[in-house]
PDB file of C-alpha atoms in Angstrom:
ATOM      1  CA  MET N  17       0.000   0.000   0.000  1.00  0.00           C
ATOM      2  CA  THR N  18       1.312   3.428  -0.948  1.00  0.00           C
ATOM      3  CA  THR N  19       0.879   6.345   1.431  1.00  0.00           C
ATOM      4  CA  THR N  20       1.501  10.020   0.854  1.00  0.00           C
ATOM      5  CA  ALA N  21       2.986  12.152   3.618  1.00  0.00           C
ATOM      6  CA  THR N  22       1.254  15.463   4.235  1.00  0.00           C
ATOM      7  CA  ARG N  23       3.324  18.460   5.252  1.00  0.00           C
ATOM      8  CA  LEU N  24       2.152  20.050   8.491  1.00  0.00           C
ATOM      9  CA  SER N  25       0.672  23.498   8.250  1.00  0.00           C
ATOM     10  CA  PRO N  26       2.757  26.237   9.905  1.00  0.00           C
ATOM     11  CA  ALA N  27       0.190  26.500  12.721  1.00  0.00           C
ATOM     12  CA  ALA N  28       0.317  22.752  13.439  1.00  0.00           C
ATOM     13  CA  ALA N  29       4.136  22.778  13.369  1.00  0.00           C
ATOM     14  CA  ASP N  30       4.213  25.735  15.770  1.00  0.00           C
ATOM     15  CA  LEU N  31       1.768  24.095  18.172  1.00  0.00           C
ATOM     16  CA  ARG N  32       3.669  20.793  18.140  1.00  0.00           C
ATOM     17  CA  THR N  33       6.883  22.656  18.917  1.00  0.00           C
ATOM     18  CA  ILE N  34       5.218  24.394  21.871  1.00  0.00           C
ATOM     19  CA  THR N  35       3.885  21.071  23.163  1.00  0.00           C
ATOM     20  CA  ARG N  36       7.276  19.371  22.741  1.00  0.00           C
ATOM     21  CA  HIS N  37       9.147  22.090  24.662  1.00  0.00           C
ATOM     22  CA  TRP N  38       6.551  22.799  27.360  1.00  0.00           C
ATOM     23  CA  ALA N  39       8.211  20.322  29.722  1.00  0.00           C
ATOM     24  CA  ASP N  40      11.569  22.047  29.102  1.00  0.00           C
ATOM     25  CA  LEU N  41      10.049  25.341  30.254  1.00  0.00           C
ATOM     26  CA  ARG N  42       8.734  23.677  33.408  1.00  0.00           C
ATOM     27  CA  ASP N  43      12.091  21.982  34.014  1.00  0.00           C
ATOM     28  CA  MET N  44      13.863  25.305  33.597  1.00  0.00           C
ATOM     29  CA  LEU N  45      11.543  26.927  36.132  1.00  0.00           C
ATOM     30  CA  ASP N  46      11.652  24.082  38.646  1.00  0.00           C
ATOM     31  CA  THR N  47      15.429  23.512  38.540  1.00  0.00           C
ATOM     32  CA  PRO N  48      16.737  24.644  41.985  1.00  0.00           C
ATOM     33  CA  THR N  49      20.127  25.722  40.621  1.00  0.00           C
ATOM     34  CA  ILE N  50      21.697  26.170  37.214  1.00  0.00           C
ATOM     35  CA  ALA N  51      23.962  23.159  37.878  1.00  0.00           C
ATOM     36  CA  THR N  52      21.591  20.827  36.063  1.00  0.00           C
ATOM     37  CA  TRP N  53      20.580  23.292  33.366  1.00  0.00           C
ATOM     38  CA  PRO N  54      20.094  23.085  30.421  1.00  0.00           C
ATOM     39  CA  PRO N  55      17.698  20.120  30.090  1.00  0.00           C
ATOM     40  CA  SER N  56      18.875  17.291  27.882  1.00  0.00           C
ATOM     41  CA  GLY N  57      17.165  18.486  24.704  1.00  0.00           C
ATOM     42  CA  LEU N  58      18.732  21.928  24.900  1.00  0.00           C
ATOM     43  CA  ALA N  59      22.103  20.495  25.970  1.00  0.00           C
ATOM     44  CA  ASN N  60      22.183  18.356  22.842  1.00  0.00           C
ATOM     45  CA  TYR N  61      21.299  21.383  20.738  1.00  0.00           C
ATOM     46  CA  LEU N  62      24.087  23.494  22.229  1.00  0.00           C
ATOM     47  CA  ALA N  63      26.584  20.657  21.820  1.00  0.00           C
ATOM     48  CA  ALA N  64      25.760  20.525  18.120  1.00  0.00           C
ATOM     49  CA  LEU N  65      26.428  24.207  17.518  1.00  0.00           C
ATOM     50  CA  ASP N  66      29.465  25.151  15.482  1.00  0.00           C
ATOM     51  CA  ASP N  67      32.126  27.446  16.966  1.00  0.00           C
ATOM     52  CA  ASP N  68      30.607  30.615  15.531  1.00  0.00           C
ATOM     53  CA  ALA N  69      27.155  29.750  16.870  1.00  0.00           C
ATOM     54  CA  ARG N  70      28.554  28.980  20.335  1.00  0.00           C
ATOM     55  CA  GLU N  71      30.368  32.308  20.376  1.00  0.00           C
ATOM     56  CA  GLN N  72      27.161  34.058  19.390  1.00  0.00           C
ATOM     57  CA  HIS N  73      25.295  32.254  22.166  1.00  0.00           C
ATOM     58  CA  ARG N  74      27.926  33.380  24.712  1.00  0.00           C
ATOM     59  CA  ALA N  75      27.765  36.931  23.386  1.00  0.00           C
ATOM     60  CA  ASP N  76      23.989  36.962  23.723  1.00  0.00           C
ATOM     61  CA  GLN N  77      24.282  35.779  27.327  1.00  0.00           C
ATOM     62  CA  ALA N  78      26.908  38.415  28.104  1.00  0.00           C
ATOM     63  CA  ALA N  79      24.790  41.168  26.581  1.00  0.00           C
ATOM     64  CA  GLU N  80      21.745  40.049  28.565  1.00  0.00           C
ATOM     65  CA  TYR N  81      23.786  40.022  31.793  1.00  0.00           C
ATOM     66  CA  ALA N  82      25.258  43.471  31.057  1.00  0.00           C
ATOM     67  CA  GLU N  83      21.748  44.955  30.871  1.00  0.00           C
ATOM     68  CA  ARG N  84      21.149  44.190  34.548  1.00  0.00           C
ATOM     69  CA  THR N  85      21.556  46.997  37.047  1.00  0.00           C
ATOM     70  CA  ALA N  86      22.182  47.255  40.748  1.00  0.00           C
ATOM     71  CA  THR N  87      18.415  47.428  41.261  1.00  0.00           C
ATOM     72  CA  ALA N  88      17.784  44.090  39.546  1.00  0.00           C
ATOM     73  CA  MET N  89      16.162  41.519  41.820  1.00  0.00           C
ATOM     74  CA  GLY N  90      18.906  39.270  43.143  1.00  0.00           C
ATOM     75  CA  GLU N  91      21.602  37.456  41.230  1.00  0.00           C
ATOM     76  CA  ARG N  92      21.399  34.765  38.638  1.00  0.00           C
ATOM     77  CA  PRO N  93      19.600  32.456  38.327  1.00  0.00           C
ATOM     78  CA  VAL N  94      16.717  34.419  39.908  1.00  0.00           C
ATOM     79  CA  PRO N  95      16.247  36.813  36.919  1.00  0.00           C
ATOM     80  CA  LEU N  96      16.344  33.820  34.583  1.00  0.00           C
ATOM     81  CA  LYS N  97      13.599  32.082  36.569  1.00  0.00           C
ATOM     82  CA  LEU N  98      11.518  35.264  36.543  1.00  0.00           C
ATOM     83  CA  ALA N  99      11.823  35.426  32.756  1.00  0.00           C
ATOM     84  CA  VAL N 100      10.721  31.787  32.455  1.00  0.00           C
ATOM     85  CA  LEU N 101       7.834  32.379  34.853  1.00  0.00           C
ATOM     86  CA  ASP N 102       6.761  35.419  32.833  1.00  0.00           C
ATOM     87  CA  THR N 103       6.853  33.311  29.665  1.00  0.00           C
ATOM     88  CA  ILE N 104       4.789  30.480  31.170  1.00  0.00           C
ATOM     89  CA  GLN N 105       2.201  32.864  32.599  1.00  0.00           C
ATOM     90  CA  ALA N 106       1.942  34.823  29.342  1.00  0.00           C
ATOM     91  CA  LEU N 107       1.575  31.672  27.238  1.00  0.00           C
ATOM     92  CA  ASP N 108      -0.936  30.206  29.682  1.00  0.00           C
ATOM     93  CA  ALA N 109      -3.063  33.322  29.263  1.00  0.00           C
ATOM     94  CA  GLN N 110      -2.738  33.531  25.470  1.00  0.00           C
ATOM     95  CA  LEU N 111      -3.148  29.859  24.602  1.00  0.00           C
ATOM     96  CA  LEU N 112      -5.921  29.190  27.117  1.00  0.00           C
ATOM     97  CA  HIS N 113      -7.834  32.252  25.943  1.00  0.00           C
ATOM     98  CA  CYS N 114      -7.496  31.088  22.346  1.00  0.00           C
ATOM     99  CA  ALA N 115      -8.650  27.557  23.192  1.00  0.00           C
ATOM    100  CA  ASP N 116     -11.593  28.899  25.224  1.00  0.00           C
ATOM    101  CA  GLN N 117     -12.699  31.075  22.305  1.00  0.00           C
ATOM    102  CA  ILE N 118     -12.321  28.349  19.698  1.00  0.00           C
ATOM    103  CA  ALA N 119     -14.100  25.753  21.847  1.00  0.00           C
ATOM    104  CA  SER N 120     -17.028  28.098  22.463  1.00  0.00           C
ATOM    105  CA  THR N 121     -17.437  28.307  18.688  1.00  0.00           C
ATOM    106  CA  ILE N 122     -16.872  24.757  17.442  1.00  0.00           C
ATOM    107  CA  GLN N 123     -17.443  22.359  20.371  1.00  0.00           C
ATOM    108  CA  ARG N 124     -20.794  20.585  20.307  1.00  0.00           C
ATOM    109  CA  PRO N 125     -22.668  20.692  23.623  1.00  0.00           C
ATOM    110  CA  ALA N 126     -22.861  17.383  25.454  1.00  0.00           C
ATOM    111  CA  ILE N 127     -25.917  15.239  24.891  1.00  0.00           C
ATOM    112  CA  THR N 128     -28.685  15.820  27.419  1.00  0.00           C
ATOM    113  CA  VAL N 129     -31.304  13.205  28.292  1.00  0.00           C
ATOM    114  CA  ARG N 130     -34.560  14.228  29.982  1.00  0.00           C
ATOM    115  CA  ARG N 131     -36.006  10.761  30.031  1.00  0.00           C
ATOM    116  CA  SER N 132     -35.710   8.999  33.374  1.00  0.00           C
ATOM    117  CA  ALA N 133     -34.347   5.476  33.372  1.00  0.00           C
ATOM    118  CA  GLY N 134     -36.239   3.293  35.776  1.00  0.00           C
ATOM    119  CA  PRO N 135     -35.737  -0.418  36.412  1.00  0.00           C
ATOM    120  CA  GLY N 136     -36.042  -2.401  33.206  1.00  0.00           C
ATOM    121  CA  ASP N 137     -35.925   0.700  30.978  1.00  0.00           C
ATOM    122  CA  THR N 138     -33.016  -0.465  28.849  1.00  0.00           C
ATOM    123  CA  ILE N 139     -33.482   2.266  26.259  1.00  0.00           C
ATOM    124  CA  GLY N 140     -33.452   4.996  28.910  1.00  0.00           C
ATOM    125  CA  GLN N 141     -30.399   3.490  30.580  1.00  0.00           C
ATOM    126  CA  ALA N 142     -28.578   3.276  27.239  1.00  0.00           C
ATOM    127  CA  LEU N 143     -29.386   6.923  26.502  1.00  0.00           C
ATOM    128  CA  ARG N 144     -28.133   8.060  29.904  1.00  0.00           C
ATOM    129  CA  LEU N 145     -24.929   6.025  29.466  1.00  0.00           C
ATOM    130  CA  ALA N 146     -24.340   7.556  26.029  1.00  0.00           C
ATOM    131  CA  ALA N 147     -24.881  11.040  27.477  1.00  0.00           C
ATOM    132  CA  ALA N 148     -22.431  10.377  30.322  1.00  0.00           C
ATOM    133  CA  GLN N 149     -19.802   9.078  27.901  1.00  0.00           C
ATOM    134  CA  ASP N 150     -20.280  12.092  25.632  1.00  0.00           C
ATOM    135  CA  GLU N 151     -19.864  14.491  28.547  1.00  0.00           C
ATOM    136  CA  ALA N 152     -16.706  12.667  29.723  1.00  0.00           C
ATOM    137  CA  ASP N 153     -15.138  12.533  26.228  1.00  0.00           C
ATOM    138  CA  SER N 154     -11.439  13.317  26.796  1.00  0.00           C
ATOM    139  CA  ARG N 155     -11.301  15.176  23.492  1.00  0.00           C
ATOM    140  CA  ARG N 156     -13.582  17.891  24.859  1.00  0.00           C
ATOM    141  CA  TRP N 157     -12.094  21.207  25.934  1.00  0.00           C
ATOM    142  CA  ARG N 158     -12.726  22.044  29.604  1.00  0.00           C
ATOM    143  CA  TRP N 159     -13.229  25.652  30.649  1.00  0.00           C
ATOM    144  CA  ASN N 160     -12.383  24.865  34.259  1.00  0.00           C
ATOM    145  CA  GLY N 161     -10.860  22.160  36.421  1.00  0.00           C
ATOM    146  CA  PRO N 162      -7.347  20.698  36.676  1.00  0.00           C
ATOM    147  CA  GLY N 163      -4.910  20.313  33.816  1.00  0.00           C
ATOM    148  CA  ARG N 164      -5.511  23.697  32.197  1.00  0.00           C
ATOM    149  CA  ASP N 165      -2.242  25.205  31.018  1.00  0.00           C
ATOM    150  CA  GLY N 166      -0.581  26.460  27.875  1.00  0.00           C
ATOM    151  CA  GLY N 167       0.827  23.048  26.959  1.00  0.00           C
ATOM    152  CA  THR N 168      -2.585  21.388  27.160  1.00  0.00           C
ATOM    153  CA  ALA N 169      -4.138  24.206  25.151  1.00  0.00           C
ATOM    154  CA  ALA N 170      -1.457  23.918  22.449  1.00  0.00           C
ATOM    155  CA  LYS N 171      -2.055  20.159  22.144  1.00  0.00           C
ATOM    156  CA  TRP N 172      -5.834  20.618  21.900  1.00  0.00           C
ATOM    157  CA  LEU N 173      -5.535  23.433  19.359  1.00  0.00           C
ATOM    158  CA  CYS N 174      -3.136  21.325  17.275  1.00  0.00           C
ATOM    159  CA  ALA N 175      -5.711  18.524  17.122  1.00  0.00           C
ATOM    160  CA  ARG N 176      -8.313  21.002  15.896  1.00  0.00           C
ATOM    161  CA  VAL N 177      -5.976  22.391  13.221  1.00  0.00           C
ATOM    162  CA  LEU N 178      -5.339  18.802  12.062  1.00  0.00           C
ATOM    163  CA  ASP N 179      -9.121  18.166  11.912  1.00  0.00           C
ATOM    164  CA  ALA N 180      -8.941  15.320  14.435  1.00  0.00           C
ATOM    165  CA  ASP N 181     -12.209  13.517  15.193  1.00  0.00           C
ATOM    166  CA  GLY N 182     -14.316  14.658  18.094  1.00  0.00           C
ATOM    167  CA  PRO N 183     -17.458  16.538  19.100  1.00  0.00           C
ATOM    168  CA  PHE N 184     -16.502  19.575  17.044  1.00  0.00           C
ATOM    169  CA  ALA N 185     -17.563  21.495  13.966  1.00  0.00           C
ATOM    170  CA  PRO N 186     -14.847  22.254  11.382  1.00  0.00           C
ATOM    171  CA  LEU N 187     -12.718  25.326  11.969  1.00  0.00           C
ATOM    172  CA  SER N 188     -13.660  28.390   9.974  1.00  0.00           C
ATOM    173  CA  PRO N 189     -10.966  30.257   8.007  1.00  0.00           C
ATOM    174  CA  GLY N 190     -11.129  32.976  10.667  1.00  0.00           C
ATOM    175  CA  ASP N 191     -10.585  30.414  13.433  1.00  0.00           C
ATOM    176  CA  ARG N 192      -7.555  29.014  11.598  1.00  0.00           C
ATOM    177  CA  ASP N 193      -6.075  32.482  11.151  1.00  0.00           C
ATOM    178  CA  ARG N 194      -6.580  33.274  14.846  1.00  0.00           C
ATOM    179  CA  ILE N 195      -4.928  30.033  15.957  1.00  0.00           C
ATOM    180  CA  ALA N 196      -2.035  30.514  13.509  1.00  0.00           C
ATOM    181  CA  ALA N 197      -1.276  34.011  14.831  1.00  0.00           C
ATOM    182  CA  VAL N 198      -1.331  32.904  18.469  1.00  0.00           C
ATOM    183  CA  ALA N 199       0.728  29.778  17.748  1.00  0.00           C
ATOM    184  CA  GLN N 200       3.438  31.651  15.844  1.00  0.00           C
ATOM    185  CA  ALA N 201       3.879  34.244  18.596  1.00  0.00           C
ATOM    186  CA  ALA N 202       3.892  31.566  21.304  1.00  0.00           C
ATOM    187  CA  ARG N 203       6.474  29.416  19.522  1.00  0.00           C
ATOM    188  CA  THR N 204       8.753  32.422  19.055  1.00  0.00           C
ATOM    189  CA  ARG N 205       8.590  33.188  22.771  1.00  0.00           C
ATOM    190  CA  VAL N 206       9.193  29.557  23.800  1.00  0.00           C
ATOM    191  CA  GLU N 207      12.252  29.220  21.577  1.00  0.00           C
ATOM    192  CA  SER N 208      13.599  32.606  22.646  1.00  0.00           C
ATOM    193  CA  THR N 209      13.251  31.754  26.349  1.00  0.00           C
ATOM    194  CA  LEU N 210      14.909  28.363  25.905  1.00  0.00           C
ATOM    195  CA  GLY N 211      17.674  29.731  23.701  1.00  0.00           C
ATOM    196  CA  LEU N 212      16.439  27.740  20.708  1.00  0.00           C
ATOM    197  CA  ALA N 213      15.666  30.665  18.431  1.00  0.00           C
ATOM    198  CA  ARG N 214      16.535  29.946  14.811  1.00  0.00           C
ATOM    199  CA  ARG N 215      19.498  31.869  13.391  1.00  0.00           C
ATOM    200  CA  GLU N 216      19.606  33.189   9.853  1.00  0.00           C
ATOM    201  CA  ASP N 217      22.963  34.076   8.269  1.00  0.00           C
ATOM    202  CA  PRO N 218      23.608  35.168   4.662  1.00  0.00           C
ATOM    203  CA  ILE N 219      26.086  33.203   2.560  1.00  0.00           C
ATOM    204  CA  THR N 220      28.095  34.611  -0.319  1.00  0.00           C
ATOM    205  CA  ARG N 221      27.060  31.981  -2.874  1.00  0.00           C
ATOM    206  CA  ARG N 222      24.207  32.946  -5.158  1.00  0.00           C
ATOM    207  CA  CYS N 223      21.301  30.769  -6.183  1.00  0.00           C
ATOM    208  CA  PRO N 224      21.166  29.552  -9.822  1.00  0.00           C
ATOM    209  CA  CYS N 225      18.433  32.178 -10.226  1.00  0.00           C
ATOM    210  CA  THR N 226      21.054  34.754  -9.001  1.00  0.00           C
ATOM    211  CA  GLY N 227      19.081  35.445  -5.813  1.00  0.00           C
ATOM    212  CA  PRO N 228      20.751  35.824  -2.379  1.00  0.00           C
ATOM    213  CA  MET N 229      20.811  32.786  -0.113  1.00  0.00           C
ATOM    214  CA  VAL N 230      20.677  32.407   3.684  1.00  0.00           C
ATOM    215  CA  LEU N 231      21.663  29.603   6.040  1.00  0.00           C
ATOM    216  CA  ARG N 232      19.102  28.852   8.761  1.00  0.00           C
ATOM    217  CA  GLN N 233      20.049  26.706  11.747  1.00  0.00           C
ATOM    218  CA  GLY N 234      18.999  26.044  15.302  1.00  0.00           C
ATOM    219  CA  GLY N 235      15.520  25.692  16.683  1.00  0.00           C
ATOM    220  CA  ALA N 236      13.371  22.631  16.123  1.00  0.00           C
ATOM    221  CA  LEU N 237      14.038  22.313  12.405  1.00  0.00           C
ATOM    222  CA  ASP N 238      16.969  20.873  10.467  1.00  0.00           C
ATOM    223  CA  PRO N 239      19.518  23.340   9.046  1.00  0.00           C
ATOM    224  CA  GLU N 240      18.690  24.574   5.561  1.00  0.00           C
ATOM    225  CA  VAL N 241      19.828  26.984   2.881  1.00  0.00           C
ATOM    226  CA  GLU N 242      17.099  28.951   1.130  1.00  0.00           C
ATOM    227  CA  CYS N 243      17.068  31.390  -1.757  1.00  0.00           C
ATOM    228  CA  GLN N 244      15.335  34.606  -0.752  1.00  0.00           C
ATOM    229  CA  LEU N 245      14.292  35.285  -4.333  1.00  0.00           C
ATOM    230  CA  CYS N 246      12.879  32.049  -5.774  1.00  0.00           C
ATOM    231  CA  GLY N 247      12.395  30.136  -2.519  1.00  0.00           C
ATOM    232  CA  MET N 248      14.459  27.081  -3.525  1.00  0.00           C
ATOM    233  CA  ARG N 249      15.678  25.144  -0.458  1.00  0.00           C
ATOM    234  CA  TRP N 250      18.637  22.825   0.179  1.00  0.00           C
ATOM    235  CA  VAL N 251      18.745  20.439   3.140  1.00  0.00           C
ATOM    236  CA  GLY N 252      20.879  17.522   4.267  1.00  0.00           C
ATOM    237  CA  ALA N 253      23.947  16.672   2.162  1.00  0.00           C
ATOM    238  CA  ALA N 254      23.076  19.205  -0.541  1.00  0.00           C
ATOM    239  CA  MET N 255      22.912  21.969   2.077  1.00  0.00           C
ATOM    240  CA  ALA N 256      26.216  20.875   3.648  1.00  0.00           C
ATOM    241  CA  THR N 257      27.922  20.952   0.237  1.00  0.00           C
ATOM    242  CA  LEU N 258      26.721  24.482  -0.415  1.00  0.00           C
ATOM    243  CA  VAL N 259      27.956  25.708   2.971  1.00  0.00           C
ATOM    244  CA  GLN N 260      31.346  24.006   2.542  1.00  0.00           C
ATOM    245  CA  GLN N 261      31.762  25.516  -0.924  1.00  0.00           C
ATOM    246  CA  ASP N 262      30.835  28.930   0.442  1.00  0.00           C
ATOM    247  CA  ALA N 263      33.452  28.633   3.192  1.00  0.00           C
ATOM    248  CA  ALA N 264      36.185  27.498   0.783  1.00  0.00           C
TER     249      ALA N 264
END
């Protein structure tokens, strides 16, 4: 059997990235000292950086530290934890608000049964069981109760963008645009807080179309070279060859 892979929409990719790194944000906040930071995923990323990228990372850290004044609250890592806490609280507010709005529009109300189910009323009992199961459906968005945070909201919104089954109407174009805007901003903030922001550096080689090309690396995606004129992309071995030729 032949299957065709479908490329994720930008919104779905953003939401999956947020979900994947939500635990890293929590780990970063809950770590008592910086001795065990960064978490394993970020440590592997930093270890894979080339010398120039590592120097840039150190320069960014030095610049951030230099901005602190004598009135800053405490010494590191307290300001770092405050920045992470600010990020988590902001994303909780934004993603939960988005999920609440979308759910109020597309989520079908739970089945209600007015018929009483007395002894021997198998039809009434079956209806009440179906209603209880519909109300307890784990795919439903909950406006209150435990488990509400930005990570949960991102996962639920991603399922809606991917048109997953459930008690929902299809998303409208306006709903998709709203989710995409929130997801893009949230992903940018997550990656910035974790130090995973994607770098973009120009290279001197020109595309066959004569357009300028840039090297993108870091973040959740594989490194790539892209032409800024025609949009042609190189990844993997082809990308590595271009970069090596540019450096020669």
